Every structure is written in C-alpha cells, then in structure tokens.
Short mmCIF file of N, CA and C in Angstrom, two decimals:
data_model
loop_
_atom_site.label_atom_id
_atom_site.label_comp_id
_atom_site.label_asym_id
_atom_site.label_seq_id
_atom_site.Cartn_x
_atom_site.Cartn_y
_atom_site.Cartn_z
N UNK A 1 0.84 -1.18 0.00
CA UNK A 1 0.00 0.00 0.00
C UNK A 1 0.88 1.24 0.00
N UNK A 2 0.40 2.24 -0.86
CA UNK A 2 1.46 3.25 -1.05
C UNK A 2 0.67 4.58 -0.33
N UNK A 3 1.69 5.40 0.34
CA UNK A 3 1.49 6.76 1.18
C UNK A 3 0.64 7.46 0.09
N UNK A 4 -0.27 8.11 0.81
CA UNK A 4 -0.86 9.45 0.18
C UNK A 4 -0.29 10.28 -0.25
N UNK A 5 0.01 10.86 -1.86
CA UNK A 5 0.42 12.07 -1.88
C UNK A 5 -0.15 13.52 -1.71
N UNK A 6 -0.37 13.94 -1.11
CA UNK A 6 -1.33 15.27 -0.34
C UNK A 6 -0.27 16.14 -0.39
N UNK A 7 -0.47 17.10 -1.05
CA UNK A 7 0.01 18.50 -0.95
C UNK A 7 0.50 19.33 0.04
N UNK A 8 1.04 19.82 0.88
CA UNK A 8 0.91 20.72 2.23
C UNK A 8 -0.02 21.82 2.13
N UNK A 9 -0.97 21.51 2.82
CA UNK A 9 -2.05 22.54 3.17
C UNK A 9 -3.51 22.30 2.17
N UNK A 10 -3.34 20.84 1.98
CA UNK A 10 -4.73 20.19 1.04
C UNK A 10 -4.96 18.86 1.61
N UNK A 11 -6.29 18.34 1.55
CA UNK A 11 -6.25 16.83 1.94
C UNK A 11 -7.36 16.57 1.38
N UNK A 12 -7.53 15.43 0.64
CA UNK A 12 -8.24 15.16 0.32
C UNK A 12 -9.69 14.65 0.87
N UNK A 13 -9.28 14.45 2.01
CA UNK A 13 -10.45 14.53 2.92
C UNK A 13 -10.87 15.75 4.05
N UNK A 14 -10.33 16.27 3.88
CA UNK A 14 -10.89 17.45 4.50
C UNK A 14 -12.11 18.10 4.24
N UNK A 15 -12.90 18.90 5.33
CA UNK A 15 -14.10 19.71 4.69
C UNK A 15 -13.59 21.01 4.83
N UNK A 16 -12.37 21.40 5.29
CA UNK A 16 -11.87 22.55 5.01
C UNK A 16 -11.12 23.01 4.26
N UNK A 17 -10.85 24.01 3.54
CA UNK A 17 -10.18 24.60 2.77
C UNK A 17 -8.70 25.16 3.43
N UNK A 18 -7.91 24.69 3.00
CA UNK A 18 -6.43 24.66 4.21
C UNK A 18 -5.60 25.48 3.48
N UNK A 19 -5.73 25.89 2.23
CA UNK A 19 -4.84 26.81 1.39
C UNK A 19 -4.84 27.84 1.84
N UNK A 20 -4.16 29.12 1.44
CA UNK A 20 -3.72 29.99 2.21
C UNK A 20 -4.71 31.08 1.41
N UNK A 21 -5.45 31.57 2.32
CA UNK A 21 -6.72 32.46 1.44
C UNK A 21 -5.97 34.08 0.86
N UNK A 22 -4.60 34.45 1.20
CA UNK A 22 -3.88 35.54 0.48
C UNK A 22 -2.88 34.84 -0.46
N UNK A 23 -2.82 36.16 -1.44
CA UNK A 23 -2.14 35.72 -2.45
C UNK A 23 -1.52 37.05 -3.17
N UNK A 24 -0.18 36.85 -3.79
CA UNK A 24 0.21 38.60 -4.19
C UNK A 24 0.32 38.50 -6.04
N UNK A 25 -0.82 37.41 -6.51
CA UNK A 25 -0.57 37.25 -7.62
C UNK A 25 -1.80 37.81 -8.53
N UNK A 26 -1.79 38.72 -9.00
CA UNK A 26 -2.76 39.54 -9.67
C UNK A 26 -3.11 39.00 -11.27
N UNK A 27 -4.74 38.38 -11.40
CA UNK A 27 -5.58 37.32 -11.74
C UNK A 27 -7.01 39.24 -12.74
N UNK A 28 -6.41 38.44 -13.92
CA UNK A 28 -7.55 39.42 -14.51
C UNK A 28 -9.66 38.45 -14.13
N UNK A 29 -10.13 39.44 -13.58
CA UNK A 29 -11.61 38.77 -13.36
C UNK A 29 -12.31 39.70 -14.72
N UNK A 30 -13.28 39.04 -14.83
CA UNK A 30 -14.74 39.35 -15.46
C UNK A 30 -16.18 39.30 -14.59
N UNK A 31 -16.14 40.24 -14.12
CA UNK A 31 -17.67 40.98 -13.31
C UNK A 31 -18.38 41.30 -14.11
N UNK A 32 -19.74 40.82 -13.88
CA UNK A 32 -21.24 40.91 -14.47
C UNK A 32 -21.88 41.80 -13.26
N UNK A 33 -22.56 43.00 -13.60
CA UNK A 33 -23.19 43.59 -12.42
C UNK A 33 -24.84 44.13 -12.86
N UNK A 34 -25.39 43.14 -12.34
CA UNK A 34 -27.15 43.72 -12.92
C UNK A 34 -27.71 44.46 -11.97
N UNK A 35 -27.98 45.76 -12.80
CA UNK A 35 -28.57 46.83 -12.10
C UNK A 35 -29.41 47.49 -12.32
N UNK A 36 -30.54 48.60 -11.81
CA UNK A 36 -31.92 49.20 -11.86
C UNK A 36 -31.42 49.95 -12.94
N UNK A 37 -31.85 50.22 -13.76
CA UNK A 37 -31.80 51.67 -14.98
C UNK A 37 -32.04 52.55 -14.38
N UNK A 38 -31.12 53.81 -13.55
CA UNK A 38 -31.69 54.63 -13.17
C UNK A 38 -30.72 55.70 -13.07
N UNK A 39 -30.47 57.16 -13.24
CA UNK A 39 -29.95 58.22 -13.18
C UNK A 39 -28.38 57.72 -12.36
N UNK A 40 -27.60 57.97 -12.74
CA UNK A 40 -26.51 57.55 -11.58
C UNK A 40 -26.08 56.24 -10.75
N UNK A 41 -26.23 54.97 -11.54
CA UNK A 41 -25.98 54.15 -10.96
C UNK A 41 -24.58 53.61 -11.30
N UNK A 42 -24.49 54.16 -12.54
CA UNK A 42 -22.85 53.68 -13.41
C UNK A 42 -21.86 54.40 -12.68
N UNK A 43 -22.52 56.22 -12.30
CA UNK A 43 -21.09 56.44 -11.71
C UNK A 43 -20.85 56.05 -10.38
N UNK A 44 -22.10 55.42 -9.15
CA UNK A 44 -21.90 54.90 -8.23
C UNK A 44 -20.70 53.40 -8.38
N UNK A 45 -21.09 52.54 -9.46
CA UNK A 45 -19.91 51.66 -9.65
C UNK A 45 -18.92 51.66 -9.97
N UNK A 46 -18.72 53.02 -10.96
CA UNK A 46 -17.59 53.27 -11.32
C UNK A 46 -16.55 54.36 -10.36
N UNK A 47 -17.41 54.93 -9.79
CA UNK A 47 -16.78 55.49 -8.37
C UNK A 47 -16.31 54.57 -7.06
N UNK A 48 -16.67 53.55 -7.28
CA UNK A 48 -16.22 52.49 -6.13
C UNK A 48 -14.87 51.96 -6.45
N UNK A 49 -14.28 52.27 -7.88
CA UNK A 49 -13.37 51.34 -8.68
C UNK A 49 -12.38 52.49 -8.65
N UNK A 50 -12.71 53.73 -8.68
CA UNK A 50 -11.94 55.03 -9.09
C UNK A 50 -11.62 55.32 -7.19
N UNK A 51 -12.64 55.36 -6.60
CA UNK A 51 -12.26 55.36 -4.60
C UNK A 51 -11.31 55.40 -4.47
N UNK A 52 -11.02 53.40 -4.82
CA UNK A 52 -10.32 52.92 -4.34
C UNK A 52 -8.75 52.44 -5.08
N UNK A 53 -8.86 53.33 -6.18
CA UNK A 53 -7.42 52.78 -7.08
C UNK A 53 -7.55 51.45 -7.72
N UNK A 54 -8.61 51.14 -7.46
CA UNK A 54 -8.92 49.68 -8.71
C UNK A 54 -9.08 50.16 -10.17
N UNK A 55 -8.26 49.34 -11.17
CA UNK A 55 -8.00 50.08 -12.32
C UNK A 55 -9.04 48.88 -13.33
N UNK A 56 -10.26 49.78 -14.09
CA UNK A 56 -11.00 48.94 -15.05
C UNK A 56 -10.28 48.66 -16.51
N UNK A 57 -10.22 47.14 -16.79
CA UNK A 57 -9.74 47.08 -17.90
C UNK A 57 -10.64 47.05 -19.22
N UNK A 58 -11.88 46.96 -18.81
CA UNK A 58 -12.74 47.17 -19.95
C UNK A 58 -14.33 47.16 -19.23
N UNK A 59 -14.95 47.92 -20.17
CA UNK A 59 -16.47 48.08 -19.37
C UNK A 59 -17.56 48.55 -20.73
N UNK A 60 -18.24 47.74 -20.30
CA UNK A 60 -19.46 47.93 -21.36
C UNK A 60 -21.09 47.68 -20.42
N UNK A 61 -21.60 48.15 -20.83
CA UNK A 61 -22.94 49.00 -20.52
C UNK A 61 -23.78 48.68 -21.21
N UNK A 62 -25.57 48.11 -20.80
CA UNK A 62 -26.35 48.25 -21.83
C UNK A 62 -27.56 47.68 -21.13
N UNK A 63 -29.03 48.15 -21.70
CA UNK A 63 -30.12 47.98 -21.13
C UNK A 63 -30.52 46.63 -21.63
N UNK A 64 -30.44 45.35 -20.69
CA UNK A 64 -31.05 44.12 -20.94
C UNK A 64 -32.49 43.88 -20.60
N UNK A 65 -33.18 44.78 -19.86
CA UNK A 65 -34.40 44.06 -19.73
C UNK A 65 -35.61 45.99 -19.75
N UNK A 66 -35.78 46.07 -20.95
CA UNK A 66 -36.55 47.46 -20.85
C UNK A 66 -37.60 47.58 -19.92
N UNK A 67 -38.54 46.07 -19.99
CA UNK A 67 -39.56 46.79 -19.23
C UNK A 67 -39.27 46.33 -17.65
N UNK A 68 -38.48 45.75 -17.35
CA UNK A 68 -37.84 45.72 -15.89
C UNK A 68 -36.94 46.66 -15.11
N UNK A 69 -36.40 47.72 -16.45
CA UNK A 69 -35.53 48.99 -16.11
C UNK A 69 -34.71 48.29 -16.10
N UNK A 70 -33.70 47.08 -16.74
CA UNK A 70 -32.26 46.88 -15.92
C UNK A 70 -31.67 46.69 -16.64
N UNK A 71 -30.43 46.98 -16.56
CA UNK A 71 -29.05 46.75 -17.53
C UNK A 71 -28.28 46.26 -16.68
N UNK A 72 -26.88 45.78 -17.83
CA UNK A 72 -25.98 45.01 -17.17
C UNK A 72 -25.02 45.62 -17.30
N UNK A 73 -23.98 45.54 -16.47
CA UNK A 73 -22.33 46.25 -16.57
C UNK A 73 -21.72 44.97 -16.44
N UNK A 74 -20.74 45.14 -17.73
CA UNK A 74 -19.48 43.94 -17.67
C UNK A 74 -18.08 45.02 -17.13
N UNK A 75 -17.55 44.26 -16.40
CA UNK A 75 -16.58 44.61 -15.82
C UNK A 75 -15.28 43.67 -16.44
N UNK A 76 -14.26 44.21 -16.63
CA UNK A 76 -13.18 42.96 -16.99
C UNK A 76 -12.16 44.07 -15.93
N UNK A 77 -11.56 43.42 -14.87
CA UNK A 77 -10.34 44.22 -13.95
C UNK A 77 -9.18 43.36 -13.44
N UNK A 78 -8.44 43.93 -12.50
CA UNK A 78 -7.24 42.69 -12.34
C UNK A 78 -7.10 43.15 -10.89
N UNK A 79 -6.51 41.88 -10.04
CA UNK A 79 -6.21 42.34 -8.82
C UNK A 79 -6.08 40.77 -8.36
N UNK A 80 -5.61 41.07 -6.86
CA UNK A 80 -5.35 39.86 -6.21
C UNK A 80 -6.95 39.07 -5.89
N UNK A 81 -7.17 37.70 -5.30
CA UNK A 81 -8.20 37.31 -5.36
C UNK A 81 -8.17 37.83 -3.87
N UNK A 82 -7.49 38.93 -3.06
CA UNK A 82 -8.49 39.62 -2.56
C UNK A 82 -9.20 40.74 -2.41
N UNK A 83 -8.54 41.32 -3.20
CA UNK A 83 -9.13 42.97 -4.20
C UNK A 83 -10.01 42.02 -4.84
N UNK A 84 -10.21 41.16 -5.43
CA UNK A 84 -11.49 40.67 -6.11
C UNK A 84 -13.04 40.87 -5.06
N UNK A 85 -12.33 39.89 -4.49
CA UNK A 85 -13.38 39.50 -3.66
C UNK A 85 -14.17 40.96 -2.91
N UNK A 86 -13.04 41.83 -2.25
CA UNK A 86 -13.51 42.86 -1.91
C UNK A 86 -14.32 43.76 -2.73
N UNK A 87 -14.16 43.88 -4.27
CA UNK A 87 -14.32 44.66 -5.08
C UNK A 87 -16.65 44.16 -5.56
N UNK A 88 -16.05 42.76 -5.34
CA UNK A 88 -17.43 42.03 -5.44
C UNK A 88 -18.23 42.19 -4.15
N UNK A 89 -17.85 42.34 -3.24
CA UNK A 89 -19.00 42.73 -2.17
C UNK A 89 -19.04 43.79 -1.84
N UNK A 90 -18.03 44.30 -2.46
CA UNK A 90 -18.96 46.12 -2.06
C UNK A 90 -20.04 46.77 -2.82
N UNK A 91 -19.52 45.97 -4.75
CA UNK A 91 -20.35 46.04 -5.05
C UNK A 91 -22.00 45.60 -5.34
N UNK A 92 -21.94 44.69 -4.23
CA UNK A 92 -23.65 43.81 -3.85
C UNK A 92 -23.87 45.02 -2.96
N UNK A 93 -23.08 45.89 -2.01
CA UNK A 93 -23.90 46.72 -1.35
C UNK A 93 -24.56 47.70 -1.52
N UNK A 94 -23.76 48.11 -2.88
CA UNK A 94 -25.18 49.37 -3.66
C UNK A 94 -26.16 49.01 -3.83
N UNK A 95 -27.15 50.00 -3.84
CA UNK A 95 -28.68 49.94 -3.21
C UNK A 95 -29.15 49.47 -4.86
N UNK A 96 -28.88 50.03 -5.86
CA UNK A 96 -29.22 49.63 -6.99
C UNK A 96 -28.71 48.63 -7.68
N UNK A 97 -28.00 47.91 -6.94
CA UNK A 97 -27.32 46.60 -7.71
C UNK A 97 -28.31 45.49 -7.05
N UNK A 98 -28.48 44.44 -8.28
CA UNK A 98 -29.95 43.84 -8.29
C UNK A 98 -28.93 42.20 -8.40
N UNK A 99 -27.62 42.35 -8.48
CA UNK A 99 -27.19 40.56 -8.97
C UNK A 99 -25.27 40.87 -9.29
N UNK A 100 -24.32 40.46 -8.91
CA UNK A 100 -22.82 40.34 -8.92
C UNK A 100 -22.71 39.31 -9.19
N UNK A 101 -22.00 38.60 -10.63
CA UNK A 101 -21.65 37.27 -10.70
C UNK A 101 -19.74 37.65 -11.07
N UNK A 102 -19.07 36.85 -10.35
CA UNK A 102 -17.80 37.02 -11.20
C UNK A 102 -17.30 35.58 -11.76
N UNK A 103 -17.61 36.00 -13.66
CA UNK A 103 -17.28 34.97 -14.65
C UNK A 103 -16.58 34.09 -14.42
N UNK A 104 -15.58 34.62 -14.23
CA UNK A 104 -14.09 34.06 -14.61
C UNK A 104 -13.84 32.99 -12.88
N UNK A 105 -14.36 33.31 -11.62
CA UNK A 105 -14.69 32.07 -10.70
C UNK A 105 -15.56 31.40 -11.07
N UNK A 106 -16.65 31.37 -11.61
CA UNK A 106 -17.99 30.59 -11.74
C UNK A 106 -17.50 29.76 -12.72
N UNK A 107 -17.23 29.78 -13.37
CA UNK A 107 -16.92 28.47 -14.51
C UNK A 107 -16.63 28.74 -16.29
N UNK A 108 -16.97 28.67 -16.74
CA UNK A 108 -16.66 28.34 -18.15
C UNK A 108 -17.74 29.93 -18.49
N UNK A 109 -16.97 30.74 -19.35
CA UNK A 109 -17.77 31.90 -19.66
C UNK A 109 -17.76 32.05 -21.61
N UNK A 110 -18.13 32.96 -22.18
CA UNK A 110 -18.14 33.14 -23.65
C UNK A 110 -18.15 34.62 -23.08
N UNK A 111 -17.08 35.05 -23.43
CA UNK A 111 -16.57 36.81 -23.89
C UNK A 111 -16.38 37.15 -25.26
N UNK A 112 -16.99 38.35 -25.68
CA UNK A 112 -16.58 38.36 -27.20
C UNK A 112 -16.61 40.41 -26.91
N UNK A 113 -15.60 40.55 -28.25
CA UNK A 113 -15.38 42.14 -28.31
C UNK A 113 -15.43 42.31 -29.68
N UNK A 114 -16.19 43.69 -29.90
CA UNK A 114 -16.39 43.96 -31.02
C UNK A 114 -14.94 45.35 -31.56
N UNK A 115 -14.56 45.40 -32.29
CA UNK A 115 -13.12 46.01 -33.13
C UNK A 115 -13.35 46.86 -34.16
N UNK A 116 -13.16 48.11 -34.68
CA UNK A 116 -13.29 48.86 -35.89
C UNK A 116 -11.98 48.75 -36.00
N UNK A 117 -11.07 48.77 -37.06
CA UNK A 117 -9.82 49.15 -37.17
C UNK A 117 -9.42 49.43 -38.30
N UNK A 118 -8.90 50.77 -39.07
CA UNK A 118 -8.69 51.80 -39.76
C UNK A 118 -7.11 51.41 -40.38
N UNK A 119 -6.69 50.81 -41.13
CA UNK A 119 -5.36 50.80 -41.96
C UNK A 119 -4.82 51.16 -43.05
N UNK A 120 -4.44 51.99 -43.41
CA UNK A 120 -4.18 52.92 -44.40
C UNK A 120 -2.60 52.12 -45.15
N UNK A 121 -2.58 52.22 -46.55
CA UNK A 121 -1.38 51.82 -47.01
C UNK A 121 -2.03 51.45 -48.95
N UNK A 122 -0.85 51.44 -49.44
CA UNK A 122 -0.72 50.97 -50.75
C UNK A 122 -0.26 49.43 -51.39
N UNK A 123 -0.50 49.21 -52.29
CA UNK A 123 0.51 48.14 -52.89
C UNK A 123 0.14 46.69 -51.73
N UNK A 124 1.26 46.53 -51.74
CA UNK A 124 1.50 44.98 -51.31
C UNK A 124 0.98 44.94 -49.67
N UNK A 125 1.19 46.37 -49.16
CA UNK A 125 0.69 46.19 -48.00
C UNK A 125 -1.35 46.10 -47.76
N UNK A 126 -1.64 46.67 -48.95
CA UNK A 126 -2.81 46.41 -48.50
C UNK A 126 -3.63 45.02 -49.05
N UNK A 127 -2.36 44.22 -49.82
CA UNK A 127 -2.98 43.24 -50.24
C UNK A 127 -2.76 41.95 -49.11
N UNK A 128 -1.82 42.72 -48.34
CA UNK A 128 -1.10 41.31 -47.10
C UNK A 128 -2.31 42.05 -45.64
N UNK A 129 -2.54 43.19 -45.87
CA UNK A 129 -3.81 43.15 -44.69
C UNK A 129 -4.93 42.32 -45.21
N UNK A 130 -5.44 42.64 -46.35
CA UNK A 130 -6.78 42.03 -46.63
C UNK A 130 -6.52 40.50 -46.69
N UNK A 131 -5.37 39.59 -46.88
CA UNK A 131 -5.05 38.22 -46.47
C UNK A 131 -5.04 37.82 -45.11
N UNK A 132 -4.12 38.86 -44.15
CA UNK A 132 -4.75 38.82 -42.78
C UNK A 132 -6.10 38.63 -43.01
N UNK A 133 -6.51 39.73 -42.65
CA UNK A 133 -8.14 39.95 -42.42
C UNK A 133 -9.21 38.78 -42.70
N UNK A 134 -8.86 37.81 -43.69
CA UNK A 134 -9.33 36.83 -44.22
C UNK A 134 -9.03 35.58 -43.48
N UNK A 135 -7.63 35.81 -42.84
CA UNK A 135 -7.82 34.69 -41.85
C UNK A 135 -7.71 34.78 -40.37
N UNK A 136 -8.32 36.33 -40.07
CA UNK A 136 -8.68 36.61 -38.72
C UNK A 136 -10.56 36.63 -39.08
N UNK A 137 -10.94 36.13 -40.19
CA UNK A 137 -12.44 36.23 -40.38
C UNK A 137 -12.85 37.92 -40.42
N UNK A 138 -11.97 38.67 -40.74
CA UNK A 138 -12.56 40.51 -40.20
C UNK A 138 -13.30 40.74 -41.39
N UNK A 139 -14.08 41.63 -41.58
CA UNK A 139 -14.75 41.79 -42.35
C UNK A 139 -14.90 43.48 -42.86
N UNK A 140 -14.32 43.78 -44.30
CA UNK A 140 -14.45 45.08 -44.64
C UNK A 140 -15.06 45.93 -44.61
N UNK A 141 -16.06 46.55 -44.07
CA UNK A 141 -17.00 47.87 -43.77
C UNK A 141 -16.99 49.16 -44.75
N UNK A 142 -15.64 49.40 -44.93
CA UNK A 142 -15.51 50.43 -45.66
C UNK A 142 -13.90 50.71 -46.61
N UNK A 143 -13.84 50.39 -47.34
CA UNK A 143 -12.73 51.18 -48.71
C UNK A 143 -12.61 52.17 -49.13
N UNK A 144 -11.26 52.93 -49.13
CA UNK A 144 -11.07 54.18 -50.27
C UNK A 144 -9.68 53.78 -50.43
N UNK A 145 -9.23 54.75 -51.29
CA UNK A 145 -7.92 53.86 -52.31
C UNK A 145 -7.13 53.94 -51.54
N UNK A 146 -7.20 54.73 -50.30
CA UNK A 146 -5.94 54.78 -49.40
C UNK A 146 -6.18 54.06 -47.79
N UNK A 147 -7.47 53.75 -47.77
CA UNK A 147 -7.67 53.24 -46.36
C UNK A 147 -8.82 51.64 -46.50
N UNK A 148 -8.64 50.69 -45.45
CA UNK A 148 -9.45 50.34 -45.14
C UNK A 148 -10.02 50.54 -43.91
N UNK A 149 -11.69 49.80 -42.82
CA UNK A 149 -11.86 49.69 -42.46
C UNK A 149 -12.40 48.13 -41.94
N UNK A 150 -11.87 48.01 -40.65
CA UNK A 150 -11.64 46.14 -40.83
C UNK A 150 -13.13 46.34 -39.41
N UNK A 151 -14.13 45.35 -39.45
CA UNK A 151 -15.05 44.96 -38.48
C UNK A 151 -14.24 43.37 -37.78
N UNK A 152 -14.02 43.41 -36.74
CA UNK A 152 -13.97 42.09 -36.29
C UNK A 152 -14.63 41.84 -35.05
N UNK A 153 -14.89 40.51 -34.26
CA UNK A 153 -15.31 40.48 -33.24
C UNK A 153 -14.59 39.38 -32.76
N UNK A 154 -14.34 38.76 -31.51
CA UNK A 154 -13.86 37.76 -30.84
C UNK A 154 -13.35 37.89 -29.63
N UNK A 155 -13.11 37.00 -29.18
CA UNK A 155 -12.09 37.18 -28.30
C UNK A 155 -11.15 38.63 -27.51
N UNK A 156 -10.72 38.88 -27.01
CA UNK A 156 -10.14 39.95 -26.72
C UNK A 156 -8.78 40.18 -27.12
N UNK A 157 -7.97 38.49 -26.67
CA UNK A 157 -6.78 38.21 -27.11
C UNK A 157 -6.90 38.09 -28.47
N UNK A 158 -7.48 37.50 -29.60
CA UNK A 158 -7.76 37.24 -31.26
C UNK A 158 -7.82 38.82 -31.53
N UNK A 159 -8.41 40.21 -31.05
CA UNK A 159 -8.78 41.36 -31.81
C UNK A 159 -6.90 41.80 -31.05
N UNK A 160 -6.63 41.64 -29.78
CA UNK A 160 -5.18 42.05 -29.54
C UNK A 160 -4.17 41.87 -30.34
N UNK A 161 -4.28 40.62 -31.11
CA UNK A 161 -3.56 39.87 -32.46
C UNK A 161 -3.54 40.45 -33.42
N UNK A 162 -4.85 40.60 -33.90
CA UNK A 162 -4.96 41.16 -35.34
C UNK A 162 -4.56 42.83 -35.62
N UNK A 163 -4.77 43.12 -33.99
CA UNK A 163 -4.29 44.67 -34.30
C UNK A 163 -2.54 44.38 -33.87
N UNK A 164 -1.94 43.55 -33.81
CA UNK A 164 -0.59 43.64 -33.66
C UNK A 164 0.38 43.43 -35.15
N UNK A 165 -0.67 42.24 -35.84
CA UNK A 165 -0.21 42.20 -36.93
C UNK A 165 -0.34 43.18 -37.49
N UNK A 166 -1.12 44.08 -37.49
CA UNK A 166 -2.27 45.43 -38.57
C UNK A 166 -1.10 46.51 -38.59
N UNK A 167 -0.42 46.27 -37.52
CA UNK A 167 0.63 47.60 -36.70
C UNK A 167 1.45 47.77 -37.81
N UNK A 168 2.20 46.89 -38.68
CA UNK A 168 3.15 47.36 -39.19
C UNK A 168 2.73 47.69 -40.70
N UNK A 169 1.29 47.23 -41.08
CA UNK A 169 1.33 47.69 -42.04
C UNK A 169 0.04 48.76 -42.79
N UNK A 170 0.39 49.47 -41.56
CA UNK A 170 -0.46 50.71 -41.31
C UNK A 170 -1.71 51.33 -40.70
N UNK A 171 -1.84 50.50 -39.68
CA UNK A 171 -2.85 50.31 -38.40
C UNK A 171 -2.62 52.00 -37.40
N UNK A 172 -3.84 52.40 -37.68
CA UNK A 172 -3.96 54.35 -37.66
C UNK A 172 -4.99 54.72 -36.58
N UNK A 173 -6.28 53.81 -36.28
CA UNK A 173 -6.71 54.00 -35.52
C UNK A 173 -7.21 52.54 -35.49
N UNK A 174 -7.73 52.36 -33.83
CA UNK A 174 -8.83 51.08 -33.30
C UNK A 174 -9.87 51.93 -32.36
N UNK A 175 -11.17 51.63 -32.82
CA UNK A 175 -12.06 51.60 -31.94
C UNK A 175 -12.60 49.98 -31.51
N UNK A 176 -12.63 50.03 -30.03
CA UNK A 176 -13.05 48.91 -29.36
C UNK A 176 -14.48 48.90 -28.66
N UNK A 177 -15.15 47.83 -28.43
CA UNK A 177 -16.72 48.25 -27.30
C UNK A 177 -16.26 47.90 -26.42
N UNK A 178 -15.43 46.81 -25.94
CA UNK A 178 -14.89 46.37 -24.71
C UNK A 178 -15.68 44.82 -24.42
N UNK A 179 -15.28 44.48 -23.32
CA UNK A 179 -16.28 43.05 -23.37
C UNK A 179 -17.37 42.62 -22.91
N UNK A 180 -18.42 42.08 -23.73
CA UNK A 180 -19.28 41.62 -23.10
C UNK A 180 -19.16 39.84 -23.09
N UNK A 181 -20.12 39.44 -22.19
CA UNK A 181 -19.84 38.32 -21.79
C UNK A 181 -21.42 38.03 -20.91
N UNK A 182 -21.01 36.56 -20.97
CA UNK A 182 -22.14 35.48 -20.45
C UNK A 182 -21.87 34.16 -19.96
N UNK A 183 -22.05 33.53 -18.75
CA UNK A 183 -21.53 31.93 -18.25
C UNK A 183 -22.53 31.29 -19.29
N UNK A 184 -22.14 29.99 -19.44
CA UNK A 184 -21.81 28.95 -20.27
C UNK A 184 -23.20 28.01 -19.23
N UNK A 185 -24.21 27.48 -20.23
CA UNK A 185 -24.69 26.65 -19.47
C UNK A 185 -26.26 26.80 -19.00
N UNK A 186 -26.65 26.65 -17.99
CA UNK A 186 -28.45 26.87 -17.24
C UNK A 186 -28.52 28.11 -16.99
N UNK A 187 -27.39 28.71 -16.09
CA UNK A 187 -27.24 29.71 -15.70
C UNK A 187 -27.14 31.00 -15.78
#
C-alpha cells in the first residue's frame, strides 16, 4: 500500500479549505453587475473602482431588460483574489445593484469584443492586410484607395492579435466596445 500524496495545506479529505486564502498574484476577473436603470448608478460603480485605485480594464454598458428597467455592466479588472473579492462585495452593497456574478470564478464563460480598425497603405501592403483579415475572419465595412476599415469580433486576445499584426502595415486608428460576456450553461 502506497502513502498518500497530499500536498501541504490540502487533503483530500478534508471539509476545510487549508490553502492559504492571500495571495500577491494579480488574476484578470470578469464581473457581471445587474442593475436598476436609473440616473446615476454607473457612476456609483464606477466610483467604487476610481475610490479605491482599482483600475478597469474594460467596461461595457447596456439595457437588458426594458420593461424591468435593468441593464448590465461587464466589468473585466485585475487584482489579487483579494481585491477581487472585496471589489465584489462592495459592489452587492449598492442599493441599486440587483445581482454580482464574477465569470471568470464561476466556470466556463463566452466573452466576445467587437473592433473597428482603420489601416491605411498601398501596394503589397494592403494586399497582405486584406489576407490577414481573411484569416482573422474581419470583415471590410468600408474602402477608399488609401484606407481600409476592418469589423472584427472575438475574443479579446484574437482582436489584440490582429491589431498587432495590422501595426506594421499601417494600423492608424482602433475603436473597441470592450467586453461583453455570459456563463456557459443553465445559468
């Protein structure tokens, strides 16, 4: 019969959690925050984030349920999982926050971002963007002899890509929406 291999500070039989609940390793989350439609509730959340020196990495906004008044705020931010955690129960304590899920603990999520991106060039370079573009799936919106305009959506990291490749061959402006997102599943 061979010894248990158990971790220090895990057991497999335990009903407690023995790991060490701090950590100095900073973990990007995705916050879902459903809230009343009402005069001032965005800058109440977004003043909780600005308070306290929590820095938002992306945020998008939008009315999901009209005749219920409520919209949702996606949050995408970074911090230790205990700036998380803190960041998630303060925000259940606003009076107009109706629901806090954070994605990225709960399980398996679908994030997608929508991309405008503006590349200007001649010749060979605009024939090696539009080959990109074709196999980042982007889709042309708009032409003139000196510019395109590329539509893409995906991923956050896939639109980070395509505008890295875009960079050298004449990538002038990006507009982004930022991310929205949804868990995977019943839920």
């Amino acid at each position: 019969m061979s010894a248990l291999q158990i971790k220090k500070g895990s057991s497999k039989h335990s009903a407690y959690n023995l790991r060490p609940t701090f950590s100095d390793v900073q973990e990007a989350h995705t916050i879902t925050v459903l809230v009343e439609n009402e005069p001032g509730v965005l800058a109440r959340v977004i003043g909780l984030f600005s308070g306290r020196g929590y820095n938002i990495d992306s945020l998008t906004v939008a009315e999901v349920d009209h005749e219920g008044h409520l919209s949702r705020i996606t949050i995408v931010t970074t911090g230790t999982p205990q700036v998380i955690e803190q960041i998630k129960a303060q925000l259940g304590r606003i009076v107009s926050v109706r629901d806090v899920h954070d994605l990225t603990a709960e399980g398996s999520s679908v994030e997608r971002e929508l991309a405008l991106m503006k590349v200007t060039g001649s010749g060979e370079r605009r024939v090696e963007a539009l080959r990109l573009a074709d196999i980042f799936r982007a889709q042309v919106v708009d032409s003139t002899l000196e510019s395109f305009i590329f539509q893409l959506t995906g991923a956050p990291d896939k639109i980070d890509a395509f505008a890295d490749l875009m960079r050298p061959l004449g990538l002038v402006q990006v507009a982004r929406t930022g991310v929205a997102a949804l868990s995977r599943g019943q839920s």
